[in-house]
Amino acid sequence: MTLLVDTARAGAPESTWTGELRSRVAAARTEMARRDLSALLLVSPENIYYLLGLDYQGYFAFSVLLLPREGAPELITRAMEGPTIAARAPDCVHRPFHDGESPVATVAAALRDHVRPGEAVGAEDSAMFFPPAIWAGLRQELPELVWVGAGDLGQQLREVKSAAEITSVRRAASLSGDAMASGIGAIAAGGSESRVAAAVYSTMISGGSQPPGFAPLIRSTQILQQEHVTWDERVIEPGEGLFLELSACVRRYHAPLSRTVYVNEAPPEAVVAHRAALSGLRAITAELRPGAVASDVYGAWQDAVTRVHPQQGAPRHHCGYLVGIGFPPSWVGGGEVLGIRPGSHRRIRTGMTFHAMSWVSEPTGYVISDTVLVTEDGCEVLTRAPRELTVV
C-alpha cells in the first residue's frame, strides 16, 4: 500500500528561502495556465531544486516532481528518501515507491488524483533523468491524458536570477577565483596535475563550497581539444601549457572561469593566441546587455578574435552559455547547453548569468573565461583572476 506523507506537517524547519520557493511555484503555475497544462512533471534535479529546494544526491534513481495547477506539489521517489524529503522539501507531499517496484503505477496514481481525462500534462520528456521505459509506461497507463512536451518550462523559469540567487552566484564566483589562484600557485614543472587539482579542491571546499556539478577540468594544452577530460597523475613538463576550468558551488549555484597557464616560458604563438582570446572575451562582455541577441554576441566575439588572428577550421560552437543551478554531472543546469551560438535568437535579459568563454585554436590553443551578470545597463564580470598571459 502506498503511504502519502505530508512533509509540510512533518516538523521540518522552515527554509530561509521559503518565500522565494513559493514565488517560483506560483510563476510555474502561471506558465502552466498559459500553456493550458493541468499538471507538470519535472525530473531534472535542477528543476526540482528550483521549485522545492531539495538538495540531495538521491536523484540517481528516478525522481519526479508532480506540480498540479492547485494543491501541494508531490514528489515521487524511492521510499527510503522520505526522511530527507521531510527535512529538505517541507512544502511538498512525498509519494514513495519501494525498491523493486516500477514507479509508473505510483506516478499514474498521483496524476489520476489531479488530472481529468482529456486534460493536458506537461512533461520534461527530453531530460536525461526521464528513462524511456518510464515515459513510455506512463503514456500507456494513461492514454486518456494529453501528453505535451514541456522540457523548456523549467529552464525558462530559471533563466533570469532573483536577487537571492545572484547573491549565491556572487559568493560562488569569489570562491572560484580563490580556487583558481590556488590551482595556478600549485603548477610547477615536475609536479603532477593531481597536485593542482588537490589545491583547487582544498581551497574551494575549505572556503565553503559544496561539491560542484562538474569536476575541475585540468589538462595539458596538448590535449586541449579533448574538451571534457581532466587531470591524472601525469607530470607537468617545462614549457607546456596547462588549462584550468573550474567552479565553486554555493546553494547549488555555480560561477565557472578558466585560465591557460604556461610553465617556465610561453611559446611565441601563445602570445598571439592570448591576445586573440582576451580580445574576444572583452567583446562578449561589451555586447552582453539587455535586448541583445545571442547570435549577435557570438558574431562580435568571432570578429574580435579574427581581427587579431584568423581562425582556421570549423568555427567554435559557442562563446558561452547560461549558468546557475547545477547538479552532477554538470553545472549548465541540465542536459541542454543554452549557449551563445551562431543562429540563436535568444534575447539577453537583465539578471541572466553566463559563463562567457573565449576559446581560440589558432595559432595555438588558448582559453580564457569568466562568469558574468547581465545588468540593466550592461554586463558585470563576477569572477576574478589575472587575465594577462601567465607564466609560472
Short mmCIF file of N, CA and C in Angstrom, two decimals, residues 300-362:
data_model
loop_
_atom_site.label_atom_id
_atom_site.label_comp_id
_atom_site.label_asym_id
_atom_site.label_seq_id
_atom_site.Cartn_x
_atom_site.Cartn_y
_atom_site.Cartn_z
N ALA A 300 30.09 39.23 -32.58
CA ALA A 300 31.05 40.21 -32.07
C ALA A 300 32.30 39.52 -31.54
N TRP A 301 32.10 38.38 -30.86
CA TRP A 301 33.25 37.60 -30.37
C TRP A 301 34.10 37.11 -31.54
N GLN A 302 33.45 36.52 -32.53
CA GLN A 302 34.18 35.97 -33.67
C GLN A 302 34.95 37.06 -34.41
N ASP A 303 34.33 38.22 -34.58
CA ASP A 303 35.00 39.33 -35.27
C ASP A 303 36.23 39.79 -34.50
N ALA A 304 36.09 39.89 -33.17
CA ALA A 304 37.20 40.36 -32.35
C ALA A 304 38.38 39.40 -32.40
N VAL A 305 38.09 38.11 -32.35
CA VAL A 305 39.16 37.11 -32.41
C VAL A 305 39.84 37.15 -33.78
N THR A 306 39.05 37.21 -34.83
CA THR A 306 39.59 37.17 -36.19
C THR A 306 40.44 38.39 -36.51
N ARG A 307 40.09 39.53 -35.92
CA ARG A 307 40.89 40.73 -36.16
C ARG A 307 42.32 40.56 -35.64
N VAL A 308 42.48 39.78 -34.59
CA VAL A 308 43.83 39.55 -34.05
C VAL A 308 44.53 38.44 -34.83
N HIS A 309 43.81 37.35 -35.07
CA HIS A 309 44.41 36.24 -35.83
C HIS A 309 43.30 35.41 -36.45
N PRO A 310 43.32 35.19 -37.78
CA PRO A 310 42.28 34.38 -38.42
C PRO A 310 42.26 32.97 -37.85
N GLN A 311 41.07 32.46 -37.59
CA GLN A 311 40.91 31.11 -37.08
C GLN A 311 40.64 30.15 -38.23
N GLN A 312 41.36 29.05 -38.24
CA GLN A 312 41.21 28.06 -39.29
C GLN A 312 40.26 26.96 -38.81
N GLY A 313 39.77 26.17 -39.74
CA GLY A 313 38.93 25.04 -39.38
C GLY A 313 37.51 25.45 -39.05
N ALA A 314 36.77 24.51 -38.44
CA ALA A 314 35.37 24.74 -38.12
C ALA A 314 35.24 25.83 -37.06
N PRO A 315 34.22 26.69 -37.17
CA PRO A 315 34.03 27.72 -36.16
C PRO A 315 33.64 27.11 -34.82
N ARG A 316 33.96 27.80 -33.77
CA ARG A 316 33.61 27.37 -32.42
C ARG A 316 32.08 27.31 -32.27
N HIS A 317 31.58 26.29 -31.56
CA HIS A 317 30.13 26.08 -31.48
C HIS A 317 29.43 27.09 -30.59
N HIS A 318 30.13 27.71 -29.65
CA HIS A 318 29.54 28.77 -28.84
C HIS A 318 30.67 29.58 -28.21
N CYS A 319 30.30 30.73 -27.63
CA CYS A 319 31.29 31.52 -26.88
C CYS A 319 30.75 31.81 -25.48
N GLY A 320 29.99 30.87 -24.95
CA GLY A 320 29.46 31.00 -23.60
C GLY A 320 28.08 30.38 -23.51
N TYR A 321 27.59 30.27 -22.27
CA TYR A 321 26.29 29.64 -22.05
C TYR A 321 25.73 30.07 -20.70
N LEU A 322 24.41 29.94 -20.57
CA LEU A 322 23.76 30.25 -19.31
C LEU A 322 24.25 29.31 -18.22
N VAL A 323 24.42 29.84 -17.02
CA VAL A 323 24.90 29.04 -15.91
C VAL A 323 24.16 29.46 -14.65
N GLY A 324 24.08 28.57 -13.70
CA GLY A 324 23.39 28.85 -12.44
C GLY A 324 23.30 27.59 -11.62
N ILE A 325 22.06 27.11 -11.38
CA ILE A 325 21.89 25.87 -10.63
C ILE A 325 22.49 24.72 -11.42
N GLY A 326 23.22 23.85 -10.72
CA GLY A 326 23.77 22.67 -11.37
C GLY A 326 23.95 21.53 -10.38
N PHE A 327 23.69 20.33 -10.83
CA PHE A 327 23.93 19.11 -10.08
C PHE A 327 24.78 18.20 -10.96
N PRO A 328 25.64 17.36 -10.36
CA PRO A 328 26.38 16.41 -11.18
C PRO A 328 25.42 15.67 -12.11
N PRO A 329 25.76 15.54 -13.40
CA PRO A 329 27.11 15.65 -13.95
C PRO A 329 27.46 16.96 -14.63
N SER A 330 26.80 18.09 -14.33
CA SER A 330 27.22 19.31 -15.00
C SER A 330 26.82 20.54 -14.19
N TRP A 331 27.35 21.70 -14.62
CA TRP A 331 26.94 22.96 -14.00
C TRP A 331 26.11 23.81 -14.97
N VAL A 332 25.71 23.23 -16.09
CA VAL A 332 24.96 24.01 -17.09
C VAL A 332 23.46 24.01 -16.83
N GLY A 333 23.01 23.29 -15.80
CA GLY A 333 21.60 23.33 -15.44
C GLY A 333 20.73 22.30 -16.11
N GLY A 334 21.34 21.27 -16.69
CA GLY A 334 20.58 20.22 -17.36
C GLY A 334 21.35 19.68 -18.54
N GLY A 335 20.72 18.80 -19.28
CA GLY A 335 21.41 18.16 -20.40
C GLY A 335 21.63 19.06 -21.59
N GLU A 336 20.83 20.12 -21.74
CA GLU A 336 20.95 21.02 -22.89
C GLU A 336 21.79 22.23 -22.51
N VAL A 337 22.79 22.53 -23.33
CA VAL A 337 23.63 23.71 -23.11
C VAL A 337 22.99 24.88 -23.86
N LEU A 338 22.51 25.86 -23.11
CA LEU A 338 21.86 27.03 -23.72
C LEU A 338 22.92 28.07 -24.00
N GLY A 339 23.52 27.97 -25.19
CA GLY A 339 24.73 28.71 -25.49
C GLY A 339 24.51 29.98 -26.27
N ILE A 340 25.56 30.80 -26.27
CA ILE A 340 25.65 31.97 -27.15
C ILE A 340 26.21 31.45 -28.47
N ARG A 341 25.32 31.17 -29.41
CA ARG A 341 25.66 30.42 -30.61
C ARG A 341 25.33 31.21 -31.88
N PRO A 342 25.99 30.85 -32.98
CA PRO A 342 25.54 31.41 -34.26
C PRO A 342 24.14 30.90 -34.57
N GLY A 343 23.28 31.79 -35.02
CA GLY A 343 21.92 31.40 -35.36
C GLY A 343 20.93 31.42 -34.22
N SER A 344 21.40 31.65 -32.99
CA SER A 344 20.49 31.68 -31.84
C SER A 344 19.74 33.01 -31.78
N HIS A 345 18.43 32.93 -31.58
CA HIS A 345 17.60 34.14 -31.47
C HIS A 345 17.29 34.50 -30.02
N ARG A 346 17.98 33.86 -29.08
CA ARG A 346 17.72 34.12 -27.66
C ARG A 346 18.00 35.57 -27.32
N ARG A 347 17.04 36.22 -26.68
CA ARG A 347 17.20 37.60 -26.23
C ARG A 347 17.87 37.62 -24.86
N ILE A 348 18.85 38.49 -24.73
CA ILE A 348 19.55 38.65 -23.46
C ILE A 348 18.69 39.52 -22.54
N ARG A 349 18.58 39.09 -21.26
CA ARG A 349 17.75 39.81 -20.31
C ARG A 349 18.52 40.12 -19.03
N THR A 350 18.14 41.20 -18.40
CA THR A 350 18.73 41.57 -17.11
C THR A 350 18.53 40.43 -16.11
N GLY A 351 19.60 40.10 -15.38
CA GLY A 351 19.53 39.04 -14.39
C GLY A 351 20.00 37.69 -14.88
N MET A 352 20.32 37.57 -16.16
CA MET A 352 20.92 36.33 -16.65
C MET A 352 22.38 36.26 -16.23
N THR A 353 22.86 35.05 -15.95
CA THR A 353 24.28 34.85 -15.68
C THR A 353 24.84 33.88 -16.72
N PHE A 354 25.96 34.26 -17.30
CA PHE A 354 26.59 33.48 -18.37
C PHE A 354 28.02 33.12 -17.99
N HIS A 355 28.43 31.94 -18.43
CA HIS A 355 29.85 31.62 -18.47
C HIS A 355 30.34 32.07 -19.84
N ALA A 356 30.95 33.25 -19.88
CA ALA A 356 31.44 33.84 -21.13
C ALA A 356 32.81 33.24 -21.43
N MET A 357 32.92 32.54 -22.55
CA MET A 357 34.12 31.74 -22.83
C MET A 357 34.72 32.11 -24.18
N SER A 358 35.97 32.52 -24.16
CA SER A 358 36.69 32.84 -25.39
C SER A 358 37.76 31.77 -25.61
N TRP A 359 37.50 30.89 -26.55
CA TRP A 359 38.35 29.72 -26.83
C TRP A 359 38.86 29.86 -28.26
N VAL A 360 40.16 29.96 -28.42
CA VAL A 360 40.74 30.05 -29.75
C VAL A 360 41.64 28.85 -30.00
N SER A 361 41.77 28.50 -31.24
CA SER A 361 42.60 27.35 -31.61
C SER A 361 43.80 27.73 -32.46
N GLU A 362 43.85 28.98 -32.90
CA GLU A 362 44.95 29.44 -33.76
C GLU A 362 45.56 30.72 -33.20
#
